[in-house]
Short mmCIF file of C-alpha atoms and ligand atoms in Angstrom, two decimals:
data_model
loop_
_atom_site.label_atom_id
_atom_site.label_comp_id
_atom_site.label_asym_id
_atom_site.label_seq_id
_atom_site.Cartn_x
_atom_site.Cartn_y
_atom_site.Cartn_z
CA UNK A 6 106.43 11.12 -36.79
CA UNK A 7 104.98 9.30 -33.66
CA UNK A 8 105.16 5.65 -32.85
CA UNK A 9 102.64 3.16 -34.69
CA UNK A 10 99.16 3.59 -32.97
CA UNK A 11 96.11 1.46 -33.85
CA UNK A 12 94.52 2.88 -36.90
CA UNK A 13 91.93 5.35 -36.15
CA UNK A 14 88.62 4.95 -37.16
CA UNK A 15 88.77 1.23 -37.77
CA UNK A 16 85.73 0.49 -36.12
CA UNK A 17 82.45 2.50 -35.68
CA UNK A 18 79.08 2.05 -34.52
CA UNK A 19 76.62 1.45 -37.22
CA UNK A 20 73.02 0.50 -36.56
CA UNK A 21 74.04 -0.27 -32.58
CA UNK A 22 76.38 -2.73 -33.89
CA UNK A 23 80.40 -2.46 -33.95
CA UNK A 24 81.15 -2.70 -37.52
CA UNK A 25 84.52 -2.26 -39.42
CA UNK A 26 84.75 1.15 -41.11
CA UNK A 27 86.52 1.21 -44.38
CA UNK A 28 89.58 2.67 -44.62
CA UNK A 29 91.06 2.90 -48.07
CA UNK A 30 94.19 1.04 -48.62
CA UNK A 31 95.55 3.43 -51.35
CA UNK A 32 94.76 7.07 -51.36
CA UNK A 33 96.04 9.37 -54.18
CA UNK A 34 96.07 13.38 -53.84
CA UNK A 35 96.70 16.12 -56.33
CA UNK A 36 98.06 18.65 -54.08
CA UNK A 37 96.80 21.93 -55.65
CA UNK A 38 96.71 25.55 -54.79
CA UNK A 39 100.04 26.53 -53.24
CA UNK A 40 100.09 29.49 -55.55
CA UNK A 41 96.87 30.72 -54.75
CA UNK A 42 97.78 30.13 -51.04
CA UNK A 43 100.57 32.37 -51.54
CA UNK A 44 98.95 34.98 -53.44
CA UNK A 45 96.07 35.23 -50.80
CA UNK A 46 98.73 36.34 -48.54
CA UNK A 47 100.83 38.71 -50.64
CA UNK A 48 103.66 36.06 -50.61
CA UNK A 49 105.91 34.79 -53.43
CA UNK A 50 104.84 31.32 -54.96
CA UNK A 51 107.91 29.71 -53.29
CA UNK A 52 106.44 30.46 -49.88
CA UNK A 53 102.96 28.64 -51.01
CA UNK A 54 105.36 25.65 -51.80
CA UNK A 55 107.06 25.54 -48.82
CA UNK A 56 103.81 25.52 -46.90
CA UNK A 57 102.88 22.82 -49.28
CA UNK A 58 105.81 20.80 -48.15
CA UNK A 59 104.78 21.32 -44.27
CA UNK A 60 101.08 19.58 -45.62
CA UNK A 61 102.96 16.85 -47.41
CA UNK A 62 104.76 15.92 -43.65
CA UNK A 63 101.18 15.93 -42.26
CA UNK A 64 99.36 14.11 -44.84
CA UNK A 65 102.20 11.23 -44.52
CA UNK A 66 101.66 11.49 -40.65
CA UNK A 67 97.92 11.16 -40.98
CA UNK A 68 98.18 8.24 -43.59
CA UNK A 69 100.58 6.09 -41.44
CA UNK A 70 98.10 7.19 -38.34
CA UNK A 71 94.74 5.75 -39.89
CA UNK A 72 96.40 2.46 -41.15
CA UNK A 73 96.42 3.58 -44.93
CA UNK A 74 98.71 1.22 -46.44
CA UNK A 75 99.86 3.44 -49.61
CA UNK A 76 99.82 7.43 -50.18
CA UNK A 77 100.48 8.54 -53.58
CA UNK A 78 101.52 12.09 -53.97
CA UNK A 79 101.33 14.15 -57.23
CA UNK A 80 104.71 16.13 -56.56
CA UNK A 81 105.48 17.07 -60.18
CA UNK A 82 103.91 16.49 -63.42
CA UNK A 83 105.06 16.29 -66.82
CA UNK A 84 103.17 19.52 -67.48
CA UNK A 85 104.84 21.31 -64.86
CA UNK A 86 107.91 21.75 -66.82
CA UNK A 87 106.14 24.67 -68.44
CA UNK A 88 106.47 26.57 -65.09
CA UNK A 89 109.26 29.47 -64.91
CA UNK A 90 113.07 28.02 -64.49
CA UNK A 91 112.85 29.74 -61.05
CA UNK A 92 109.82 27.92 -59.87
CA UNK A 93 111.16 24.71 -61.27
CA UNK A 94 114.52 25.14 -59.35
CA UNK A 95 112.41 26.01 -56.00
CA UNK A 96 110.33 23.22 -56.15
CA UNK A 97 113.37 20.80 -56.87
CA UNK A 98 115.40 22.36 -54.32
CA UNK A 99 112.48 21.88 -51.70
CA UNK A 100 112.49 18.36 -52.64
CA UNK A 101 115.89 17.96 -52.07
CA UNK A 102 115.65 19.86 -48.77
CA UNK A 103 112.91 17.60 -47.41
CA UNK A 104 114.30 14.28 -48.63
CA UNK A 105 117.43 15.11 -46.52
CA UNK A 106 115.58 16.45 -43.52
CA UNK A 107 112.83 13.84 -43.37
CA UNK A 108 114.87 10.65 -44.76
CA UNK A 109 115.66 9.51 -41.17
CA UNK A 110 112.49 10.26 -39.60
CA UNK A 111 110.53 8.11 -42.69
CA UNK A 112 113.12 5.10 -42.23
CA UNK A 113 112.30 5.02 -38.52
CA UNK A 114 108.75 5.02 -38.99
CA UNK A 115 108.11 2.33 -41.27
CA UNK A 116 107.53 4.30 -44.33
CA UNK A 117 108.97 2.76 -47.51
CA UNK A 118 109.33 5.45 -50.49
CA UNK A 119 108.67 4.43 -54.22
CA UNK A 120 109.03 6.71 -57.18
CA UNK A 121 107.06 6.69 -59.83
CA UNK A 122 107.51 8.97 -63.27
CA UNK A 123 110.94 9.67 -65.34
CA UNK A 124 112.43 11.35 -62.45
CA UNK A 125 115.99 11.11 -64.12
CA UNK A 126 114.67 14.52 -65.95
CA UNK A 127 115.88 16.09 -62.56
CA UNK A 128 119.41 15.22 -62.92
CA UNK A 129 122.04 13.01 -61.63
CA UNK A 130 122.41 14.66 -58.17
CA UNK A 131 118.60 14.49 -57.29
CA UNK A 132 118.22 11.18 -58.81
CA UNK A 133 120.93 9.83 -56.96
CA UNK A 134 119.55 11.14 -53.44
CA UNK A 135 115.93 9.69 -54.40
CA UNK A 136 117.23 6.43 -55.31
CA UNK A 137 119.20 6.29 -52.23
CA UNK A 138 116.15 7.22 -50.24
CA UNK A 139 114.12 4.43 -51.81
CA UNK A 140 117.11 1.90 -51.07
CA UNK A 141 117.21 3.01 -47.60
CA UNK A 142 113.39 2.66 -46.52
CA UNK A 143 112.95 -0.50 -48.97
CA UNK A 144 112.29 -3.01 -45.96
CA UNK A 145 109.87 -0.55 -44.47
CA UNK A 146 106.16 -1.82 -44.43
CA UNK A 147 103.99 0.64 -42.18
CA UNK A 148 103.08 2.75 -45.30
CA UNK A 149 104.48 3.13 -48.78
CA UNK A 150 104.81 6.60 -49.84
CA UNK A 151 104.73 6.88 -53.71
CA UNK A 152 106.00 10.29 -55.02
CA UNK A 153 105.06 10.88 -58.86
CA UNK A 154 107.84 12.94 -60.06
CA UNK A 155 107.62 14.14 -63.84
CA UNK A 156 104.61 11.56 -63.97
CA UNK A 157 102.15 11.37 -66.70
CA UNK A 158 99.63 8.94 -67.02
CA UNK A 159 99.12 8.65 -70.72
CA UNK A 160 102.86 8.22 -70.90
CA UNK A 161 102.97 5.48 -68.28
CA UNK A 162 100.07 3.77 -70.22
CA UNK A 163 101.99 4.12 -73.82
CA UNK A 164 105.26 2.60 -72.22
CA UNK A 165 103.16 -0.38 -71.00
CA UNK A 166 101.87 -0.69 -74.24
CA UNK A 167 105.17 -0.58 -76.00
CA UNK A 168 106.65 -3.01 -73.95
CA UNK A 169 103.82 -5.74 -74.68
CA UNK A 170 103.89 -5.08 -78.34
CA UNK A 171 107.98 -5.23 -77.97
CA UNK A 172 107.23 -8.90 -76.39
CA UNK A 173 104.70 -10.00 -78.77
CA UNK A 174 106.83 -9.01 -81.79
CA UNK A 175 109.64 -10.82 -80.18
CA UNK A 176 107.36 -13.93 -79.88
CA UNK A 177 107.54 -13.82 -76.05
CA UNK A 178 104.10 -13.34 -75.41
CA UNK A 179 100.66 -14.05 -77.49
CA UNK A 180 99.31 -10.66 -78.68
CA UNK A 181 95.81 -12.12 -77.84
CA UNK A 182 97.02 -12.85 -74.18
CA UNK A 183 97.45 -8.81 -73.83
CA UNK A 184 94.56 -8.38 -71.04
CA UNK A 185 94.01 -5.66 -68.41
CA UNK A 186 96.10 -7.82 -66.17
CA UNK A 187 98.65 -7.79 -68.45
CA UNK A 188 98.88 -3.86 -68.71
CA UNK A 189 98.21 -3.33 -65.08
CA UNK A 190 101.56 -5.49 -64.55
CA UNK A 191 103.77 -3.06 -66.75
CA UNK A 192 102.49 0.08 -64.98
CA UNK A 193 104.81 1.73 -62.41
CA UNK A 194 101.92 1.40 -59.67
CA UNK A 195 102.21 -2.55 -60.22
CA UNK A 196 102.55 -4.31 -56.84
CA UNK A 197 100.48 -1.40 -54.80
CA UNK A 198 97.02 -2.11 -53.52
CA UNK A 199 94.21 -0.77 -55.93
CA UNK A 200 93.73 3.04 -55.72
CA UNK A 201 90.62 3.40 -53.52
CA UNK A 202 90.45 7.33 -52.98
CA UNK A 203 91.58 9.96 -55.30
CA UNK A 204 91.66 13.68 -53.64
CA UNK A 205 92.27 16.83 -55.48
CA UNK A 206 92.61 19.94 -53.52
CA UNK A 207 91.81 23.62 -54.45
CA UNK A 208 88.74 23.44 -56.56
CA UNK A 209 89.74 22.05 -59.74
CA UNK A 210 87.65 19.23 -61.02
CA UNK A 211 89.85 17.32 -63.07
CA UNK A 212 92.73 14.43 -62.98
CA UNK A 213 95.40 16.23 -65.03
CA UNK A 214 96.66 13.05 -66.52
CA UNK A 215 97.03 11.65 -63.04
CA UNK A 216 96.62 7.79 -62.68
CA UNK A 217 93.92 7.63 -65.28
CA UNK A 218 93.91 3.76 -65.45
CA UNK A 219 94.45 3.35 -61.68
CA UNK A 220 91.54 5.57 -60.96
CA UNK A 221 89.21 3.39 -62.64
CA UNK A 222 86.86 2.51 -59.51
CA UNK A 223 88.43 4.96 -56.93
CA UNK A 224 85.95 7.19 -55.20
CA UNK A 225 87.04 10.87 -56.27
CA UNK A 226 87.03 13.65 -53.87
CA UNK A 227 87.57 17.42 -54.93
CA UNK A 228 88.01 19.63 -51.99
CA UNK A 229 88.10 23.62 -52.06
CA UNK A 230 90.97 23.45 -49.54
CA UNK A 231 93.86 24.82 -50.69
CA UNK A 232 96.69 22.21 -50.23
CA UNK A 233 99.01 24.19 -47.88
CA UNK A 234 95.82 24.35 -45.51
CA UNK A 235 95.12 20.41 -45.97
CA UNK A 236 95.70 19.24 -42.45
CA UNK A 237 95.03 16.19 -40.02
CA UNK A 238 91.40 17.18 -39.71
CA UNK A 239 90.91 17.30 -43.43
CA UNK A 240 92.44 14.06 -43.89
CA UNK A 241 90.38 12.40 -41.53
CA UNK A 242 87.32 14.31 -42.99
CA UNK A 243 88.26 12.85 -46.21
CA UNK A 244 88.51 9.44 -45.04
CA UNK A 245 85.13 9.76 -43.45
CA UNK A 246 83.67 10.74 -46.77
CA UNK A 247 84.91 7.37 -48.17
CA UNK A 248 83.75 5.38 -45.63
CA UNK A 249 80.08 6.80 -46.23
CA UNK A 250 80.47 6.48 -49.87
CA UNK A 251 81.40 2.85 -49.19
CA UNK A 252 78.61 2.26 -46.90
CA UNK A 253 76.06 3.83 -49.52
CA UNK A 254 77.21 1.85 -52.42
CA UNK A 255 78.12 -1.20 -51.14
CA UNK A 256 81.32 -3.48 -52.64
CA UNK A 257 83.35 -1.60 -55.30
CA UNK A 258 82.19 -4.14 -57.72
CA UNK A 259 78.64 -3.41 -57.45
CA UNK A 260 79.43 0.58 -58.02
CA UNK A 261 81.36 -0.01 -61.01
C1 LIG B 8 100.32 22.88 -56.86
O1 LIG B 8 100.11 24.07 -56.71
C2 LIG B 8 101.47 22.24 -56.67
C3 LIG B 8 102.70 21.91 -57.22
C4 LIG B 8 102.95 22.33 -58.56
C5 LIG B 8 103.68 20.36 -56.61
C6 LIG B 8 103.43 20.17 -55.06
C7 LIG B 8 104.60 20.45 -54.57
C8 LIG B 8 104.42 20.47 -53.00
C9 LIG B 8 103.73 20.31 -52.08
C10 LIG B 8 106.03 21.02 -52.42
C11 LIG B 8 107.01 20.12 -52.18
C12 LIG B 8 106.73 18.62 -52.65
C13 LIG B 8 107.86 17.71 -51.73
C14 LIG B 8 107.38 16.04 -51.95
C15 LIG B 8 108.39 18.08 -50.46
P1 LIG B 8 100.00 25.11 -57.82
O2 LIG B 8 101.50 26.07 -58.01
O3 LIG B 8 99.75 24.72 -59.17
O4 LIG B 8 98.96 25.98 -57.30
P2 LIG B 8 98.04 27.08 -58.16
O5 LIG B 8 97.37 26.24 -58.82
O6 LIG B 8 97.31 27.93 -56.97
O7 LIG B 8 98.98 28.01 -58.76
#
């Protein structure tokens, strides 16, 4: 990764006057299409995941370069356990490999790693490597990289409801005080900026149990591009779409 440049596209010409261009603070991506990318080339699925991991590196770099504050990536859903044991091993192996290879770069470039989802399911070795990476990057501020691992949005919301119900049963809080803010504070994304832009690649038009609560006011962008082909230009173009939609609809509150 390169040193921090001024955010790209932070200003633009609009009606002759220099006006700030809307940069999403928080971008999330459902990275889909690795398998089809490999299939189109007559390659094994793992080759698609390897190319997908390279696209992850590019997306992190792009997010940092454009001044995005948080990038959340759906790396492994709770439904992904239905895949073959071989493919799961390939995916976790790739994660371990990239974590080791990229950690120094993430730390150097000011990227803070955060995890959401029940990543303990990946076993003690990967779990402790992930937690070490989180600790090592904890003080970084340029970009928060959130990796969703064994994540499911309904499970996340159910866990928040359980915690609040427990507290109410113990008399620690009043059940009537459970509002949107109280639930949001129990979600694993608490403390991150509101989700502004959610991208899904590969032509599928659904959320697949990803950030259901957080996406309430987000712009949704569904692209035909297969994830391994998602490059710097695709990232910049997604930001252009976001800026154009922001200009058309005005404030996010008004669009609700
Ligand atoms: C979807 O492709 C993608 C995934 C299941 C996971 C994403 C994983 C990576 C990008 C690689 C490693 C990750 C990191 C964080 C280094 P798919 O297999 O569902 O594609 P298909 O729908 O075409 O079969």
